[in-house]
Short mmCIF file of C-alpha atoms in Angstrom, two decimals:
data_model
loop_
_atom_site.label_atom_id
_atom_site.label_comp_id
_atom_site.label_asym_id
_atom_site.label_seq_id
_atom_site.Cartn_x
_atom_site.Cartn_y
_atom_site.Cartn_z
CA MET A 1 0.00 0.00 0.00
CA THR A 2 1.45 3.35 -1.05
CA PRO A 3 1.67 5.73 1.92
CA GLU A 4 -0.09 9.07 1.55
CA PRO A 5 2.25 12.02 1.15
CA GLU A 6 2.70 14.13 4.25
CA ARG A 7 0.65 17.29 4.30
CA PRO A 8 2.45 20.48 5.24
CA ASP A 9 1.44 22.01 8.55
CA ARG A 10 -1.31 24.54 8.09
CA GLU A 11 -0.19 27.98 9.15
CA VAL A 12 -2.36 29.94 11.53
CA VAL A 13 -3.59 33.10 9.85
CA SER A 14 -5.27 36.15 11.36
CA PHE A 15 -7.77 36.72 8.56
CA VAL A 16 -10.64 35.04 6.75
CA ARG A 17 -10.52 34.94 2.97
CA ARG A 18 -13.45 36.83 1.50
CA GLY A 19 -14.67 37.31 -2.03
CA SER A 20 -12.28 38.96 -4.47
CA ARG A 21 -14.88 40.16 -6.96
CA LEU A 22 -14.59 43.88 -7.68
CA SER A 23 -17.39 46.30 -8.31
CA SER A 24 -17.20 48.28 -11.53
CA SER A 25 -15.83 51.37 -9.76
CA ARG A 26 -13.18 49.38 -7.93
CA GLN A 27 -12.25 47.52 -11.09
CA ASP A 28 -11.83 50.86 -12.82
CA ALA A 29 -9.53 52.10 -10.03
CA TRP A 30 -7.56 48.86 -10.23
CA ASP A 31 -7.17 49.04 -14.01
CA ARG A 32 -5.90 52.62 -13.89
CA LEU A 33 -3.72 52.63 -10.79
CA ALA A 34 -2.62 49.12 -9.78
CA ALA A 35 0.48 49.13 -11.97
CA GLN A 36 1.69 52.27 -10.21
CA TYR A 37 0.73 51.52 -6.61
CA VAL A 38 0.35 47.75 -6.11
CA LEU A 39 3.60 45.81 -5.82
CA ASP A 40 3.57 42.66 -7.96
CA VAL A 41 5.43 40.30 -5.64
CA PRO A 42 6.06 36.73 -6.88
CA ARG A 43 3.87 34.29 -4.95
CA GLY A 44 4.99 31.27 -2.95
CA ARG A 45 3.15 28.14 -1.88
CA ARG A 46 -0.02 30.15 -1.25
CA ASP A 47 -1.31 33.19 -3.08
CA THR A 48 -1.11 35.26 0.11
CA VAL A 49 2.61 34.67 0.76
CA PRO A 50 5.65 35.63 -1.30
CA ASP A 51 8.13 33.41 -3.02
CA PRO A 52 10.99 32.84 -0.54
CA ALA A 53 13.36 34.58 -2.96
CA ALA A 54 11.20 37.71 -3.29
CA ARG A 55 12.44 40.96 -1.79
CA ILE A 56 11.23 44.54 -1.46
CA ASP A 57 13.93 47.20 -1.46
CA PRO A 58 12.22 50.36 -0.17
CA ALA A 59 14.89 52.61 -1.64
CA ALA A 60 14.36 51.08 -5.09
CA VAL A 61 10.56 51.12 -4.80
CA PHE A 62 10.33 54.76 -3.76
CA GLY A 63 13.46 56.05 -5.45
CA ARG A 64 14.90 57.43 -2.23
CA ARG A 65 15.77 56.63 1.37
CA ALA A 66 13.17 57.92 3.82
CA PRO A 67 11.51 56.77 7.05
CA LEU A 68 9.20 53.85 6.25
CA VAL A 69 5.75 53.43 7.81
CA VAL A 70 4.20 49.97 7.42
CA GLU A 71 0.51 49.35 8.06
CA ILE A 72 -0.74 45.79 8.56
CA GLY A 73 -4.37 45.29 7.59
CA SER A 74 -4.91 48.63 5.86
CA GLY A 75 -8.54 47.81 5.02
CA GLN A 76 -9.92 50.31 2.53
CA GLY A 77 -6.87 52.54 2.75
CA GLU A 78 -8.29 55.47 4.67
CA ASN A 79 -5.29 55.79 6.99
CA ILE A 80 -2.49 55.05 4.58
CA ALA A 81 -3.77 57.35 1.82
CA ALA A 82 -4.27 60.27 4.21
CA ALA A 83 -0.91 59.68 5.89
CA ALA A 84 0.99 59.57 2.60
CA ALA A 85 -0.59 62.80 1.43
CA ALA A 86 0.00 64.58 4.75
CA HIS A 87 3.61 63.37 5.20
CA PRO A 88 5.57 63.51 1.93
CA GLU A 89 8.78 63.19 3.94
CA ARG A 90 7.90 59.55 4.76
CA ASP A 91 7.25 56.46 2.66
CA HIS A 92 4.23 54.24 3.35
CA LEU A 93 3.76 50.53 2.69
CA ALA A 94 0.38 48.88 3.35
CA PHE A 95 -0.35 45.14 3.58
CA GLU A 96 -3.92 44.00 2.90
CA VAL A 97 -5.04 40.53 1.73
CA TYR A 98 -8.61 41.56 0.84
CA LEU A 99 -8.51 42.48 -2.86
CA PRO A 100 -11.59 44.76 -2.84
CA GLY A 101 -9.96 46.65 0.03
CA VAL A 102 -6.80 47.12 -2.04
CA ALA A 103 -8.88 48.39 -4.97
CA GLN A 104 -10.78 50.77 -2.69
CA SER A 105 -7.42 51.97 -1.34
CA LEU A 106 -6.42 52.92 -4.89
CA ASP A 107 -9.53 55.06 -5.15
CA ARG A 108 -8.68 56.77 -1.85
CA ILE A 109 -5.11 57.36 -2.98
CA GLU A 110 -6.47 59.04 -6.08
CA ARG A 111 -8.78 61.22 -4.01
CA ALA A 112 -5.78 62.15 -1.84
CA GLY A 113 -4.00 63.56 -4.90
CA LEU A 114 -2.01 60.50 -5.99
CA PRO A 115 0.86 60.86 -3.51
CA PRO A 116 3.96 59.09 -4.86
CA ASN A 117 5.13 57.86 -1.43
CA VAL A 118 2.70 54.95 -0.92
CA ARG A 119 2.55 51.35 -2.14
CA LEU A 120 0.16 48.47 -1.47
CA VAL A 121 1.09 44.81 -0.98
CA PRO A 122 -1.80 42.28 -1.32
CA LEU A 123 -0.19 39.66 0.93
CA ASP A 124 -0.42 38.24 4.45
CA ALA A 125 1.94 40.51 6.37
CA LEU A 126 2.66 38.10 9.22
CA HIS A 127 4.04 35.49 6.81
CA SER A 128 5.59 37.96 4.36
CA LEU A 129 7.37 40.77 6.19
CA ALA A 130 10.41 38.79 7.31
CA VAL A 131 10.91 37.55 3.76
CA LEU A 132 10.36 40.82 1.95
CA LEU A 133 11.87 43.65 4.01
CA PRO A 134 15.43 44.27 5.18
CA GLU A 135 16.24 44.30 8.87
CA ARG A 136 15.92 47.67 10.64
CA SER A 137 13.94 49.15 7.74
CA ILE A 138 10.63 50.03 9.47
CA SER A 139 10.38 53.34 11.32
CA GLU A 140 6.75 52.86 12.41
CA LEU A 141 4.44 49.85 12.33
CA TRP A 142 0.67 50.45 12.47
CA ILE A 143 -1.98 47.89 13.39
CA PHE A 144 -5.37 49.56 13.70
CA PHE A 145 -8.52 47.59 14.56
CA PRO A 146 -7.37 44.04 13.76
CA ASP A 147 -9.93 41.24 13.94
CA PRO A 148 -10.44 40.52 17.68
CA TRP A 149 -11.24 36.82 17.27
CA HIS A 150 -13.44 36.79 20.35
CA LYS A 151 -13.76 33.04 21.00
CA SER A 152 -11.05 31.59 23.23
CA ARG A 153 -10.29 28.81 20.79
CA HIS A 154 -9.57 31.44 18.15
CA HIS A 155 -7.20 33.59 20.22
CA LYS A 156 -4.25 31.90 18.51
CA ARG A 157 -5.44 33.57 15.29
CA ARG A 158 -5.12 37.05 16.73
CA LEU A 159 -2.55 39.08 14.87
CA VAL A 160 -1.05 40.63 18.00
CA ASN A 161 0.66 37.64 19.54
CA PRO A 162 4.31 36.68 20.21
CA PRO A 163 4.85 35.35 16.65
CA LEU A 164 4.14 38.85 15.32
CA LEU A 165 6.81 40.36 17.54
CA GLU A 166 9.32 37.71 16.51
CA THR A 167 8.61 38.69 12.90
CA VAL A 168 8.58 42.47 13.11
CA LEU A 169 11.01 43.47 15.86
CA PRO A 170 14.11 42.55 13.83
CA LEU A 171 12.69 44.73 11.04
CA MET A 172 12.16 47.79 13.24
CA ALA A 173 14.68 50.60 13.07
CA GLN A 174 16.36 51.51 16.33
CA ASP A 175 13.75 53.45 18.33
CA GLY A 176 11.09 52.34 15.84
CA VAL A 177 7.51 52.69 17.08
CA LEU A 178 4.60 50.25 17.13
CA ARG A 179 1.18 51.90 17.15
CA LEU A 180 -1.93 49.83 17.77
CA ALA A 181 -5.62 50.52 18.32
CA THR A 182 -8.67 48.39 19.02
CA ASP A 183 -12.27 49.03 20.00
CA TRP A 184 -12.53 45.86 22.08
CA ALA A 185 -11.39 46.13 25.71
CA GLU A 186 -10.59 42.42 26.03
CA TYR A 187 -8.34 42.53 22.97
CA ALA A 188 -6.70 45.72 24.27
CA HIS A 189 -5.96 43.82 27.48
CA HIS A 190 -4.50 40.95 25.44
CA MET A 191 -2.35 43.33 23.39
CA ARG A 192 -0.93 44.92 26.51
CA GLN A 193 -0.11 41.54 28.03
CA VAL A 194 1.79 40.53 24.89
CA LEU A 195 3.70 43.81 24.55
CA ASP A 196 4.35 44.38 28.27
CA ALA A 197 5.94 40.93 28.52
CA ASP A 198 8.52 41.59 25.80
CA GLN A 199 11.66 43.18 27.23
CA ARG A 200 12.66 44.44 23.79
CA LEU A 201 9.85 47.00 23.97
CA GLN A 202 9.27 50.14 26.01
CA ASN A 203 5.84 51.64 26.63
CA LEU A 204 5.84 55.25 25.42
CA HIS A 205 3.03 56.28 27.77
CA THR A 206 3.60 54.50 31.07
CA ASP A 207 1.44 57.03 32.93
CA GLY A 208 -1.24 57.31 30.25
CA PRO A 209 -4.78 56.73 31.61
CA ARG A 210 -7.27 54.37 30.03
CA PRO A 211 -9.74 55.99 27.62
CA ALA A 212 -12.37 58.05 29.37
CA GLY A 213 -16.02 57.12 29.39
CA SER A 214 -18.08 53.96 29.51
CA THR A 215 -18.10 51.18 26.98
CA SER A 216 -20.72 48.71 25.84
CA ASP A 217 -18.35 45.73 25.81
CA GLN A 218 -17.01 43.91 28.83
CA VAL A 219 -13.81 45.28 30.39
CA PRO A 220 -11.54 42.71 32.08
CA ASP A 221 -11.26 43.26 35.82
CA ASP A 222 -7.47 43.14 35.71
CA ILE A 223 -6.95 45.45 32.73
CA ALA A 224 -4.12 47.93 33.24
CA ALA A 225 -5.20 51.29 34.63
CA LEU A 226 -2.20 53.08 33.10
CA GLY A 227 0.07 52.67 30.09
CA TRP A 228 -2.43 53.71 27.40
CA ALA A 229 -1.52 56.08 24.59
CA PRO A 230 -3.53 59.13 23.59
CA ARG A 231 -5.30 58.88 20.28
CA HIS A 232 -2.66 58.86 17.55
CA GLU A 233 -3.11 62.16 15.74
CA GLY A 234 -2.00 60.54 12.49
CA ARG A 235 -4.90 58.07 12.48
CA VAL A 236 -7.95 59.29 10.61
CA ARG A 237 -11.38 58.42 11.96
CA THR A 238 -12.38 55.66 9.58
CA SER A 239 -15.87 54.37 8.86
CA PHE A 240 -14.95 51.27 10.87
CA GLU A 241 -14.05 53.38 13.91
CA ARG A 242 -17.26 55.38 13.58
CA LYS A 243 -19.28 52.16 13.64
CA ALA A 244 -17.49 51.15 16.84
CA GLY A 245 -18.41 54.49 18.37
CA ASP A 246 -22.01 54.11 17.29
CA ALA A 247 -22.04 50.73 19.05
CA GLY A 248 -20.85 52.41 22.26
CA ARG A 249 -17.35 50.98 22.38
CA LEU A 250 -14.25 52.89 23.44
CA VAL A 251 -11.05 52.95 21.40
CA TRP A 252 -7.88 51.83 23.16
CA ASP A 253 -4.59 53.19 21.76
CA ILE A 254 -1.21 51.63 22.48
CA ALA A 255 2.29 52.83 21.54
CA PHE A 256 5.58 51.06 22.24
CA ARG A 257 9.13 51.77 21.14
CA GLY A 258 11.77 49.21 20.39
CA ALA A 259 14.41 49.32 23.11
CA ALA A 260 17.97 49.99 22.00
CA PRO A 261 19.81 46.69 21.56
CA ILE A 262 22.33 45.82 24.26
CA GLU A 263 25.75 45.72 22.68
CA ALA A 264 28.60 43.69 24.09
CA PRO A 265 31.43 45.88 25.39
CA ALA A 266 34.51 46.14 23.21
CA PRO A 267 37.29 43.86 24.37
CA ASP A 268 40.03 45.54 26.38
CA GLU A 269 43.18 45.94 24.31
CA ARG A 270 45.15 44.28 27.09
CA ASP A 271 43.01 41.14 26.76
CA ARG A 272 43.93 40.67 23.10
CA PRO A 273 46.49 37.94 22.37
#
């Protein structure tokens, strides 16, 4: 009897694949702007991950060397388009696996005046970043309103977990900043537990109070009273965030900086052979 071939382990992903069909307006935006703004990265074993040999050189992509902001899960592009237009001194790279969201992002980039300092990558960031980007290349990493995966058995699918930090921290520039936001108190609590436990990170707002007001979702009894960031002024109020507000939920902002690496002292000249 011929043994069945071994199946590769299925990777845990933080997203659910949705339809890729584009409306006529989104298809029009894609046809006109994708060649300029969407990076055509060779695919690997799945269509959401890159070929292991693929690379993104930010200096080559943008034609310059500038601080690089990376957004994971850019949705319909509201943040990244506005940020690129408002900050021409920076470059912006957005990862989004949902094709209609990428197409909608192109429309928003056009409305923002077609800033040249933004590109979109239609891949799974968690399983792509370490392959594609050079070490110490990210100045800021944004994760705004990721899927909370409420059920306990799904918590392993949450984006903000130790595997994310193992992927992105080597890519962060010295003193690079991670900015996160969620409208679910329990996920905010989870995020803080993950980030607080990593000694490579420093909370930028150790005395920052929790967001003011009441919330319609359940707040964990042991959630941190301090250590919350003020609302990031560079984050636009998206339609998603407005829906959260309409539902009575608070928004929890978090900001951490990568701690400076500890370097071994230079050997004393007298100790040299």
